[in-house]
Short mmCIF file of C-alpha atoms in Angstrom, two decimals:
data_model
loop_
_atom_site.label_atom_id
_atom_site.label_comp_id
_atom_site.label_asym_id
_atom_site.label_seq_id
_atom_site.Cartn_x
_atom_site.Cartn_y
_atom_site.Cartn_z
CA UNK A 1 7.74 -17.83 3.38
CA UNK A 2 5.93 -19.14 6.28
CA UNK A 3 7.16 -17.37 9.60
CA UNK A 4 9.33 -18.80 12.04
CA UNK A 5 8.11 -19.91 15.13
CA UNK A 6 9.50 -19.24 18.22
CA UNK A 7 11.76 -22.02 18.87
CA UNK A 8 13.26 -20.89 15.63
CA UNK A 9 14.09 -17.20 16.74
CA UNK A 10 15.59 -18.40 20.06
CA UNK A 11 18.09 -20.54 18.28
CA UNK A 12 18.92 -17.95 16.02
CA UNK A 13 19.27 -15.86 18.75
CA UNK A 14 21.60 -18.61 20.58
CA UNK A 15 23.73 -18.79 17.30
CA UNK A 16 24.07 -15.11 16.77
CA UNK A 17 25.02 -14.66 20.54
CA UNK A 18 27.67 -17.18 20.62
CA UNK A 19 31.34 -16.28 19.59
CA UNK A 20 31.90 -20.29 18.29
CA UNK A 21 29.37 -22.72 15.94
CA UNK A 22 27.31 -24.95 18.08
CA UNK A 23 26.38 -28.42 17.72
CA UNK A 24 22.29 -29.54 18.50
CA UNK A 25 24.11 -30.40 22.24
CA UNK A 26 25.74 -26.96 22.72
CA UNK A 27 22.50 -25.23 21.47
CA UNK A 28 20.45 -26.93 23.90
CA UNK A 29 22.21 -26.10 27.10
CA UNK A 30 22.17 -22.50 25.92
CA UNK A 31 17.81 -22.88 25.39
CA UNK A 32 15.90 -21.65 28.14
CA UNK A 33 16.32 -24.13 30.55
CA UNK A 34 12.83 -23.42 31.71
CA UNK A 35 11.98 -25.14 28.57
CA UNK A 36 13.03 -28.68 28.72
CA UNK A 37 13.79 -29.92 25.09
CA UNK A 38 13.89 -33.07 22.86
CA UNK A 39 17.31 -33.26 21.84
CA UNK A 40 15.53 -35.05 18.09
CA UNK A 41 13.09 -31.44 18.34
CA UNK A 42 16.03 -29.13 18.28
CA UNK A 43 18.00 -31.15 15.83
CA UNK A 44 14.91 -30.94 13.55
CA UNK A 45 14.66 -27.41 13.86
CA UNK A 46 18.35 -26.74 13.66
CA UNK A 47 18.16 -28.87 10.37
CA UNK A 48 14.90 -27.01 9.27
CA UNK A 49 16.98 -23.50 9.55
CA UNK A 50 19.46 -25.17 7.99
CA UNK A 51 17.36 -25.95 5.01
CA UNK A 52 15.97 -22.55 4.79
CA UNK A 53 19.27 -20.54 4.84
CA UNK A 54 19.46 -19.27 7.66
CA UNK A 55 22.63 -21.42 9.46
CA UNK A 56 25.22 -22.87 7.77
CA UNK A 57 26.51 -26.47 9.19
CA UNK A 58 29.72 -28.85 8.71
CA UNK A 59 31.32 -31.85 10.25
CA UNK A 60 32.92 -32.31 13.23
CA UNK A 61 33.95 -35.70 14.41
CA UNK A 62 30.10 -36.78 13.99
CA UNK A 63 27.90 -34.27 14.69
CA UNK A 64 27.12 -31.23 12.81
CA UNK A 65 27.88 -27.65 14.50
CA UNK A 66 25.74 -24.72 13.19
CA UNK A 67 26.42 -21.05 12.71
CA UNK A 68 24.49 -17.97 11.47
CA UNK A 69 24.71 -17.64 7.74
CA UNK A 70 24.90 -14.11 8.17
CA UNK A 71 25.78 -11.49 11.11
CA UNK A 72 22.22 -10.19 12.74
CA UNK A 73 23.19 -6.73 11.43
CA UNK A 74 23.20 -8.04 7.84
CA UNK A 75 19.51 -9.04 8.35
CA UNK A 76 18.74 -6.21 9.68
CA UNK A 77 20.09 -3.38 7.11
CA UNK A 78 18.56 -5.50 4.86
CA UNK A 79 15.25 -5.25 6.19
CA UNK A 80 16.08 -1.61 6.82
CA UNK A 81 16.71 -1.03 2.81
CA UNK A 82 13.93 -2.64 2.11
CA UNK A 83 11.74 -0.34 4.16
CA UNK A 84 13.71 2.67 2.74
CA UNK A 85 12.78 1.65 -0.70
CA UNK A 86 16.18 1.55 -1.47
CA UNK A 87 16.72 0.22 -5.27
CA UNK A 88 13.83 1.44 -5.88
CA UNK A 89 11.31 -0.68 -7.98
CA UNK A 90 8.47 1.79 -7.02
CA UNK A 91 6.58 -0.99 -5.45
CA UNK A 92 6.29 0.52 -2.06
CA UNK A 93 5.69 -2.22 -0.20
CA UNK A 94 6.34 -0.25 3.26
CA UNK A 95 5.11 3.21 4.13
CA UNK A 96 7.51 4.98 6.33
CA UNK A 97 6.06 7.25 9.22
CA UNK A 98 8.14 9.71 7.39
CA UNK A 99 10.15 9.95 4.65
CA UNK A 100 13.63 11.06 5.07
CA UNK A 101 15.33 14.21 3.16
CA UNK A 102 17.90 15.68 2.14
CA UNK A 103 20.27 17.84 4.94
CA UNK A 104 18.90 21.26 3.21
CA UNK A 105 15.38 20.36 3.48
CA UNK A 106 16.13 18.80 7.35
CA UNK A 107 17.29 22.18 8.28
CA UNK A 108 14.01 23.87 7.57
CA UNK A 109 12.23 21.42 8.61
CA UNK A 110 13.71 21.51 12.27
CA UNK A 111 13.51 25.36 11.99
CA UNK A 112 9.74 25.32 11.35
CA UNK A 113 9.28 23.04 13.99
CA UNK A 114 11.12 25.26 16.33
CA UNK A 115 8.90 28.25 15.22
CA UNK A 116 6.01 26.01 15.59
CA UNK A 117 7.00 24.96 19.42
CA UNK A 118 7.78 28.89 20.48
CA UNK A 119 4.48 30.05 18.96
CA UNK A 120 1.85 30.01 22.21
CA UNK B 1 -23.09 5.52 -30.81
CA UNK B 2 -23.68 8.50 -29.52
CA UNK B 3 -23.76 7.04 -26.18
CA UNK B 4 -20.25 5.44 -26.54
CA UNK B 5 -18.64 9.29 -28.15
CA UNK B 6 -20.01 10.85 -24.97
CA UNK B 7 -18.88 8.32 -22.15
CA UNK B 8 -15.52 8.40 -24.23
CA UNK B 9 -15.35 12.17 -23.93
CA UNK B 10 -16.28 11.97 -20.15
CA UNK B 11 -13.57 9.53 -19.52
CA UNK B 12 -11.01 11.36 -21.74
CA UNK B 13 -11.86 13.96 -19.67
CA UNK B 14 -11.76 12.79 -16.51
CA UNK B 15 -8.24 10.53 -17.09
CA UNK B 16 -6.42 13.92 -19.08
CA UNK B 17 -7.84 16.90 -17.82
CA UNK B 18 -9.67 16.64 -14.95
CA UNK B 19 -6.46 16.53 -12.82
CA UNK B 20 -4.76 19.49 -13.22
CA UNK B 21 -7.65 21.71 -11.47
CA UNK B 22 -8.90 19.07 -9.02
CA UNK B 23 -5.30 18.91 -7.00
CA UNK B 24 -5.59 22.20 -6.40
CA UNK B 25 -8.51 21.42 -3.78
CA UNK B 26 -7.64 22.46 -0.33
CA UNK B 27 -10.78 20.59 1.17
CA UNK B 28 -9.27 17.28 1.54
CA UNK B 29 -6.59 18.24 3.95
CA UNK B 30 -9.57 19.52 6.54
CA UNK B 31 -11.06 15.92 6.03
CA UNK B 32 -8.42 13.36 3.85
CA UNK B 33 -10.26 10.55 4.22
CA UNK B 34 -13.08 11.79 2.12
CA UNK B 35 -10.41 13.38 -0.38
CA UNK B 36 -9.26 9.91 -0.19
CA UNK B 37 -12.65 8.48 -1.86
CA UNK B 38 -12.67 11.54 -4.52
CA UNK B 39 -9.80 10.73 -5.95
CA UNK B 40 -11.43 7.03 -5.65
CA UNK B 41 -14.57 8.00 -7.10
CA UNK B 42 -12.75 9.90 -10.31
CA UNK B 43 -10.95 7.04 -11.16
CA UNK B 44 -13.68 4.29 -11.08
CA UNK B 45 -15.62 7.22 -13.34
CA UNK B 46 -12.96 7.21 -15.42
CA UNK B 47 -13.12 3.65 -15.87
CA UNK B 48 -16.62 2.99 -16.08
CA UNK B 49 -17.18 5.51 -18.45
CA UNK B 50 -14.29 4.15 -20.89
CA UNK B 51 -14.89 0.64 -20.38
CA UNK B 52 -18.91 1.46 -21.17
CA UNK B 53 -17.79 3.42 -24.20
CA UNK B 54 -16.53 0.75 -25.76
CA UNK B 55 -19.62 -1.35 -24.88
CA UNK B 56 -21.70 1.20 -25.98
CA UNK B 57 -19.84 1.57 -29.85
CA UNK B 58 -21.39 -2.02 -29.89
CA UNK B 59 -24.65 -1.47 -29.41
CA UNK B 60 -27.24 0.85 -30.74
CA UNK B 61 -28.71 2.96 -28.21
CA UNK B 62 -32.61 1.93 -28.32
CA UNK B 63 -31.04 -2.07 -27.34
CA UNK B 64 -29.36 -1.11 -24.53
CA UNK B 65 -32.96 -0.64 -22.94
CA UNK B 66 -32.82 -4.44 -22.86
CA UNK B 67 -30.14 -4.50 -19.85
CA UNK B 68 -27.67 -6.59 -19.20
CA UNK B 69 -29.39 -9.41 -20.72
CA UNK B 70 -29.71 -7.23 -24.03
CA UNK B 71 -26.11 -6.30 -23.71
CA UNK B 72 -25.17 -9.54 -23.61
CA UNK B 73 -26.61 -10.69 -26.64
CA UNK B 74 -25.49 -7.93 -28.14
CA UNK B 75 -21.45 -8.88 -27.40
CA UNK B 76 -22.43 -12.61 -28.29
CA UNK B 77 -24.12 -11.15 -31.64
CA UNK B 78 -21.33 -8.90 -32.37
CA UNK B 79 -18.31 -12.01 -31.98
CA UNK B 80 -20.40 -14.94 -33.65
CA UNK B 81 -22.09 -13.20 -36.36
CA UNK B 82 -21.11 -14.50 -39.63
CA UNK B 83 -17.79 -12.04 -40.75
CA UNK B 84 -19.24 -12.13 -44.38
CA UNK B 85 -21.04 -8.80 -43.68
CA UNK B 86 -18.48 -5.76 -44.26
CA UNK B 87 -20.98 -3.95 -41.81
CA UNK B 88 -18.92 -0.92 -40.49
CA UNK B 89 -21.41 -0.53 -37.78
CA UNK B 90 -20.17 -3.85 -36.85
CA UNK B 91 -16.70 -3.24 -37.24
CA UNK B 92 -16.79 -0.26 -34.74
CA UNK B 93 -18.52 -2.82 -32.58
CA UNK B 94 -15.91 -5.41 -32.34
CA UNK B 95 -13.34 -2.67 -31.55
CA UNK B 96 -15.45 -0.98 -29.16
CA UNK B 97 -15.56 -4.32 -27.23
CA UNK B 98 -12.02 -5.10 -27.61
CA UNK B 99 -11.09 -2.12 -26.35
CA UNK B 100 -13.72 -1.92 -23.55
CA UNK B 101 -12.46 -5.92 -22.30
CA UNK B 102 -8.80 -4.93 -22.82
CA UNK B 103 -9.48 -2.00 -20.53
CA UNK B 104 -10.85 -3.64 -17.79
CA UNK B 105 -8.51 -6.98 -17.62
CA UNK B 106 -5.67 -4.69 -17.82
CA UNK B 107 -6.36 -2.81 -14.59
CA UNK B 108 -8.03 -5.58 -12.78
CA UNK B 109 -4.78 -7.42 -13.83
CA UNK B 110 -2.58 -4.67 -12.86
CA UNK B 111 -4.31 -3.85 -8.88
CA UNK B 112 -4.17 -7.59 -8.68
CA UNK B 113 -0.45 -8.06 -9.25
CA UNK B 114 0.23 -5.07 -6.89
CA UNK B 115 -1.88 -6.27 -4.02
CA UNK B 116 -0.61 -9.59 -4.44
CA UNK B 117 3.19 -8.89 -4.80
CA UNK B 118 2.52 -6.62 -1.50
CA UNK B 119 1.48 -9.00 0.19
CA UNK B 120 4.15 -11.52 -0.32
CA UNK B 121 6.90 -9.05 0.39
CA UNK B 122 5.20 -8.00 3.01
CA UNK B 123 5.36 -11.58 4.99
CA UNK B 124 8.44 -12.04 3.85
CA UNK B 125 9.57 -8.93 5.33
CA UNK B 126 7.62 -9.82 8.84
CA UNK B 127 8.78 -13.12 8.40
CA UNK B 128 12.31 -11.96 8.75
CA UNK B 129 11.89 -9.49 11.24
CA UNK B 130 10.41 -11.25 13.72
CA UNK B 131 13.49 -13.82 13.76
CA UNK B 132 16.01 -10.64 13.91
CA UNK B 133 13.97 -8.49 15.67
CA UNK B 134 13.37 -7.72 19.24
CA UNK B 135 10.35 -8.23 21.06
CA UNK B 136 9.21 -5.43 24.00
CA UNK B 137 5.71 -5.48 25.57
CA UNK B 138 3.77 -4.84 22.69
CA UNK B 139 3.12 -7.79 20.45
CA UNK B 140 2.71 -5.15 17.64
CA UNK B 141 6.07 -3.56 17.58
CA UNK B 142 9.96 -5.28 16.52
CA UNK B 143 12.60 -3.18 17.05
CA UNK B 144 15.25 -4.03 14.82
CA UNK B 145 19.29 -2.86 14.77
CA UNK B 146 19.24 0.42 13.25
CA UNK B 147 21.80 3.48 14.03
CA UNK B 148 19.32 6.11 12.54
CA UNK B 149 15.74 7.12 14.14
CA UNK B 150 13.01 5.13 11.56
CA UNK B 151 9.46 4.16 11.51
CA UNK B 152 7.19 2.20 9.24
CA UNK B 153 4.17 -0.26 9.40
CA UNK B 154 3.80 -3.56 8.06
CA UNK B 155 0.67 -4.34 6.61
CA UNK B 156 -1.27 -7.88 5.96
CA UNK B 157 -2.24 -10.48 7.98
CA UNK B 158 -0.01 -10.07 10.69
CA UNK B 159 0.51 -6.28 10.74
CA UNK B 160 3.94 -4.98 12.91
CA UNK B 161 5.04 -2.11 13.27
CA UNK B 162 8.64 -1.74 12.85
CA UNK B 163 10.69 0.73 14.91
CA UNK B 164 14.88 0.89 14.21
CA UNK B 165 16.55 1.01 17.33
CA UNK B 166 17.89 4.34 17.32
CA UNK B 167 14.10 5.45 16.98
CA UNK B 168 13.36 3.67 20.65
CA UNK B 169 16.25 5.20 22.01
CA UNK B 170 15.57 8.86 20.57
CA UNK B 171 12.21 9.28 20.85
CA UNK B 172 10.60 9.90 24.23
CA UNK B 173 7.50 7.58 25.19
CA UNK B 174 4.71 9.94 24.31
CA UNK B 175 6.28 10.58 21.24
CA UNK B 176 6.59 7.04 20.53
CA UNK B 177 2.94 6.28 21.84
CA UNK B 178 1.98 9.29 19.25
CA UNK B 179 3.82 7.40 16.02
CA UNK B 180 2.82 4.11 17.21
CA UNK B 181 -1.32 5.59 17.45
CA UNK B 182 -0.04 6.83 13.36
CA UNK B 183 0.66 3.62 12.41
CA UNK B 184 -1.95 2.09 13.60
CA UNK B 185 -4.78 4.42 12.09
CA UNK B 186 -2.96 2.99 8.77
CA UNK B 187 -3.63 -0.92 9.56
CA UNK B 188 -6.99 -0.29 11.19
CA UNK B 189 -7.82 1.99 7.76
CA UNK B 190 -6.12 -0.90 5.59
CA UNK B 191 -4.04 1.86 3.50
CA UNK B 192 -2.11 -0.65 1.94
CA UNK B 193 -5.23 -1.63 0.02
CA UNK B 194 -6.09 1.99 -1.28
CA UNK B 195 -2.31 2.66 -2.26
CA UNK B 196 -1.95 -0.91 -3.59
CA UNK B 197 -5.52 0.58 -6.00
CA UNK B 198 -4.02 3.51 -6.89
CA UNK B 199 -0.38 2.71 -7.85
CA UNK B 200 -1.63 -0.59 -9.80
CA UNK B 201 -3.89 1.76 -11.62
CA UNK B 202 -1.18 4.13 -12.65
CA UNK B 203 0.77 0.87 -13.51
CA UNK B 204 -1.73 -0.17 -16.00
CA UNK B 205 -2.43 3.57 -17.40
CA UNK B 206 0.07 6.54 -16.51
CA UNK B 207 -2.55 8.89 -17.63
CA UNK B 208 -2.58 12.16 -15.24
CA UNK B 209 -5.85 11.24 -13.52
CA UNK B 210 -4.36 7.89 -12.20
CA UNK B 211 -0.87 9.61 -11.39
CA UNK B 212 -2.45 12.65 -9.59
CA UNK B 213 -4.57 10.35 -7.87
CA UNK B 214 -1.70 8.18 -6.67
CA UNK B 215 0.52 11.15 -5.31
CA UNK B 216 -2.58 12.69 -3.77
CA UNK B 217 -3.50 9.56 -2.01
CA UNK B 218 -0.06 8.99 -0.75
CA UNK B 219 -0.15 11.96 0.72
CA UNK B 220 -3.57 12.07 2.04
CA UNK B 221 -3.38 8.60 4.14
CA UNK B 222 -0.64 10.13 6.17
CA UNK B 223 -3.01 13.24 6.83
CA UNK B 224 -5.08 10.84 7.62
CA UNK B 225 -3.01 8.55 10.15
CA UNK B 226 -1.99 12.23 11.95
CA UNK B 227 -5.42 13.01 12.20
CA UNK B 228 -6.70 9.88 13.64
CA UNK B 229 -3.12 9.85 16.34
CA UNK B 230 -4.56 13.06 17.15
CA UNK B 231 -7.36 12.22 18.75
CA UNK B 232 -5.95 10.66 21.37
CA UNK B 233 -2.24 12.40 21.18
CA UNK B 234 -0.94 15.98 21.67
CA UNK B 235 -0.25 16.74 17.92
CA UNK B 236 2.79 18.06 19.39
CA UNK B 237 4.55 15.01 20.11
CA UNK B 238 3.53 13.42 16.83
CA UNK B 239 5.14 16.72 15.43
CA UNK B 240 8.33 16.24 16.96
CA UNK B 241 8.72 12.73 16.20
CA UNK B 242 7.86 13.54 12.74
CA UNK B 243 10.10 16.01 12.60
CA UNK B 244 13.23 13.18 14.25
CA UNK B 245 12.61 10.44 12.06
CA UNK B 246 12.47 12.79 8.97
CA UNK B 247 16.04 14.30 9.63
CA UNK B 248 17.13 10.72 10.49
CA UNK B 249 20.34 10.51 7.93
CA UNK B 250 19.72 7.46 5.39
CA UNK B 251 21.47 6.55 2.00
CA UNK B 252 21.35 8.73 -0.54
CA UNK B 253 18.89 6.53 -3.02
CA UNK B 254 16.83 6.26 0.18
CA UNK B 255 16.39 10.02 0.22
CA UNK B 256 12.84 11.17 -1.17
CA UNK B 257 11.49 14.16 -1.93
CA UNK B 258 8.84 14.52 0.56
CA UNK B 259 10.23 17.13 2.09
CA UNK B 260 7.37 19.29 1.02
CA UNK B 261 4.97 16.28 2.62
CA UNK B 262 6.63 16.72 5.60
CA UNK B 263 6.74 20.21 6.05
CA UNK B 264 3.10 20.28 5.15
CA UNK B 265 2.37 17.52 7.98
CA UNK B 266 4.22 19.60 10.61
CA UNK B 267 2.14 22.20 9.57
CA UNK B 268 -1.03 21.03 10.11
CA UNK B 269 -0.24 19.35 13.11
CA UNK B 270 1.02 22.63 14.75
CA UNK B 271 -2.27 24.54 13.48
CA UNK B 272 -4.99 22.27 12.15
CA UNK B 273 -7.69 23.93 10.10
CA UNK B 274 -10.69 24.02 10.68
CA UNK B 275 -12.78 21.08 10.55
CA UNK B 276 -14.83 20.28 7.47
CA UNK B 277 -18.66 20.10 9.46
CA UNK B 278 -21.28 17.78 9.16
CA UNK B 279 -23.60 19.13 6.62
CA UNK B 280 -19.92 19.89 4.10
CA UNK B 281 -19.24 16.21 4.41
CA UNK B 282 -22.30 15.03 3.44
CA UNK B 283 -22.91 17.22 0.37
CA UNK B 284 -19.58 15.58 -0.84
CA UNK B 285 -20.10 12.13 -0.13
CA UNK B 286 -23.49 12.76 -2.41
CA UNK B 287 -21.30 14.81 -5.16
CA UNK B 288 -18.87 12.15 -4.93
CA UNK B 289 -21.22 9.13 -5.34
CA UNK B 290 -22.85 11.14 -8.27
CA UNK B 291 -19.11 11.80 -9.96
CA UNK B 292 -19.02 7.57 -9.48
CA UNK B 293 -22.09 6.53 -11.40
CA UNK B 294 -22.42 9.10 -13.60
CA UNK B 295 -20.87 7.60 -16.78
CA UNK B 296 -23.79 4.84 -15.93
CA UNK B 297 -26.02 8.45 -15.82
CA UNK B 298 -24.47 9.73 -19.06
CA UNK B 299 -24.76 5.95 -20.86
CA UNK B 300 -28.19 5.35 -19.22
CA UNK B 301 -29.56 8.96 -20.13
CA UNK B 302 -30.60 7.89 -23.91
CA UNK B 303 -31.87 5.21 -22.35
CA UNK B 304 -34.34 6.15 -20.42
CA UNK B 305 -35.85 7.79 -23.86
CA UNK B 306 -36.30 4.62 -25.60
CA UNK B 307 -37.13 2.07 -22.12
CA UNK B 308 -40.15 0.53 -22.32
CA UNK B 309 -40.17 0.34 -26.40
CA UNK B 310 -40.96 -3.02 -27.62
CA UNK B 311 -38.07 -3.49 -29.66
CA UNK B 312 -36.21 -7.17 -30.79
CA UNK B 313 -32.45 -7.80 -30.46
CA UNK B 314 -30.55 -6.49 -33.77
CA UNK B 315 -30.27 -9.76 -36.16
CA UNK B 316 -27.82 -8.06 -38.45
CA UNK B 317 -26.71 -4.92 -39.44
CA UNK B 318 -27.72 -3.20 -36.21
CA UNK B 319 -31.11 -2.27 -38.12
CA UNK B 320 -33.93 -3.72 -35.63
CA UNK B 321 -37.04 -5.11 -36.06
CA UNK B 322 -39.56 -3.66 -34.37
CA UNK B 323 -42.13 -6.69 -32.77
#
């Protein structure tokens, strides 16, 4: 899946920020007005995300108004799974700087720390 | 085929037995990257050596002095040879090659597949984070929405280093610098390509050598990201963060059993041993590089006996004519 680029994750951003969907007009006042914008380059984009999943469109009158397919968070804990290994197909993709454990184990952990930090 | 019973005895040795006194080592955790290419050199013994039995049940000792030329011929011979002749010689020859080709695809197959499957899920994964993601200073690092402290690297093309929210809140700066100087001793040192090795290997053969290998080099590449953040970071702070993003509360199935790992890391970081000096490290790169060609030592060995002899290529039988 070929990244997105940046105009890509500031729209997403735009959609996940706003409380309503947005049509191509709507999203473009929100861009970063720094940025001066085709209109035809944000509808292609919009479409684009469209295509890939990412925003979900209908009908109004006779444009189209966009919103996330799914909250931010959704992405996110995904991602976060992933990276956890939850599921677990033992194809550790991701190595985590540590690997979490069990309450038990946390509490000696900590404690040897602790020991560790007093110790000159 | 005496040549092909002895590598096949070295490699059932190495892939069985082998293991079980070799992880008791302590060396590698004074100097993990070199226990990272022992358990690197073992395997690729342990394959050469069974791959080159096989090979070797094909071909009588005295034609291996021919080389690779010679061994060629000999598989060709072997295959294409007319199946009239019941020749068991023969027999033990075609199975010897099988086996030895069978071998060899198989694990080539199987690191392939891993590295490549990595690698997809890995862009996919960077693919997605970068669009949910936040972006600080440091084009390496996406912080994404997370309500516990966790850390892990994305390797590949485009490496990141992902940090959950809670982690950038939690952690003070130098710790963070400390994790961040981890994670990057694991791109720069392209562990994903020695775990992606070792766990296709014990994909294609769960025989103890290849699992040992894989849980010692999982282990070992995070003594050896600490090590490497150390040089430049108190071990302190990598300690502590270690110690926060290992408590950090996940779901159950996400729960693994490194506590031990950890412990062990905090450790070390809090009292490193001593480290392994000059003259140690190179009288085990030479042992090591001697463990790795020595089936070609232990299949070469008759060899050496016969090299020179002016002998023809077996037309049948695996009698040869001498000329």
């Amino acid at each position: 899946m070929r990244p997105l680029g940046p105009l890509e994750a500031q729209i997403m951003e735009q959609a996940w920020e706003a409380s309503r969907p947005l049509s191509v007009r709507d999203m473009l006042e929100r861009l970063s007005p720094a940025r001066a914008r085709a209109y035809t380059t944000v509808m292609t984009v919009m479409d684009k995300l469209h295509d890939k999943g990412w925003l979900k469109r209908e009908r109004v009158g006779r444009a189209f108004v966009y919103r996330p397919a799914l909250p931010r968070a959704d992405y996110a804990a995904a991602l976060m799974r992933e990276a956890l290994d939850l599921g677990r197909d033992s194809r550790a993709t991701l190595v985590r700087f540590a690997e979490q454990m069990p309450p038990e184990q946390a509490a000696v952990l900590r404690a040897a720390l602790s020991r560790e930090n007093q110790a000159p | 085929m005496r040549v092909g019973v002895t590598l096949a005895a070295e490699a059932a040795l190495l892939l069985f037995l082998a293991p079980f006194p070799l992880r008791r080592m302590r060396w590698p955790e004074r100097a993990p990257g070199l226990g990272i290419l022992a358990w690197q050199a073992l395997s690729l013994a342990a394959l050469i050596a069974a791959v080159l039995a096989g090979v070797a049940l094909a071909a009588p000792t005295d034609l291996l002095a021919h080389g690779l030329s010679g061994l060629w011929q000999i598989c060709v011979h072997t295959f294409t040879a007319g199946f009239g002749e019941a020749d068991p010689g023969r027999v033990v020859g075609l199975v010897g090659l099988s086996v030895a080709g069978l071998l060899a695809v198989r694990a080539g197959w199987a690191v392939g597949r891993e590295l490549a499957v990595g690698a997809s899920r890995r862009r996919r994964h960077v693919a997605v984070a970068e669009v949910v993601g936040r972006r600080g200073a440091d084009p390496l690092v996406i912080t994404l929405d997370f309500d516990e402290p966790v850390i892990y690297c994305v390797p590949g093309r485009r490496p990141r280093v992902i940090v959950s929210s809670a982690a950038a809140a939690t952690l003070p700066p130098e710790e963070l610098s400390a994790v961040l100087a981890h994670e990057r001793a694991h791109l720069r040192a392209r562990h994903d390509l020695v775990l992606a090795i070792a766990h296709g290997l014990v994909r294609a053969f769960p025989v103890p050598l290849f699992r040992t290998a894989a849980d010692e080099v999982v282990r070992l590449v995070e003594l050896a990201a600490d090590d490497a953040a150390a040089r430049h970071h108190d071990r302190r702070n990598l300690a502590n963060a270690l110690v926060t993003v290992a408590t950090a509360r996940v779901p159950r199935d996400a729960l693994a059993a490194g506590g031990a790992t950890a412990l062990a890391r905090v450790g070390r970081l809090a009292q490193p041993g001593r480290p392994l000096r000059r003259p140690a490290r190179w009288a085990l790169m030479a042992a090591l590089l001697t463990v790795a060609l020595s089936p070609l030592v232990v299949g070469g060995a008759p060899l050496a006996a016969v090299a020179g002899t002016d002998q023809c290529l077996v037309p049948r039988g695996g009698t040869v004519a001498a000329g």
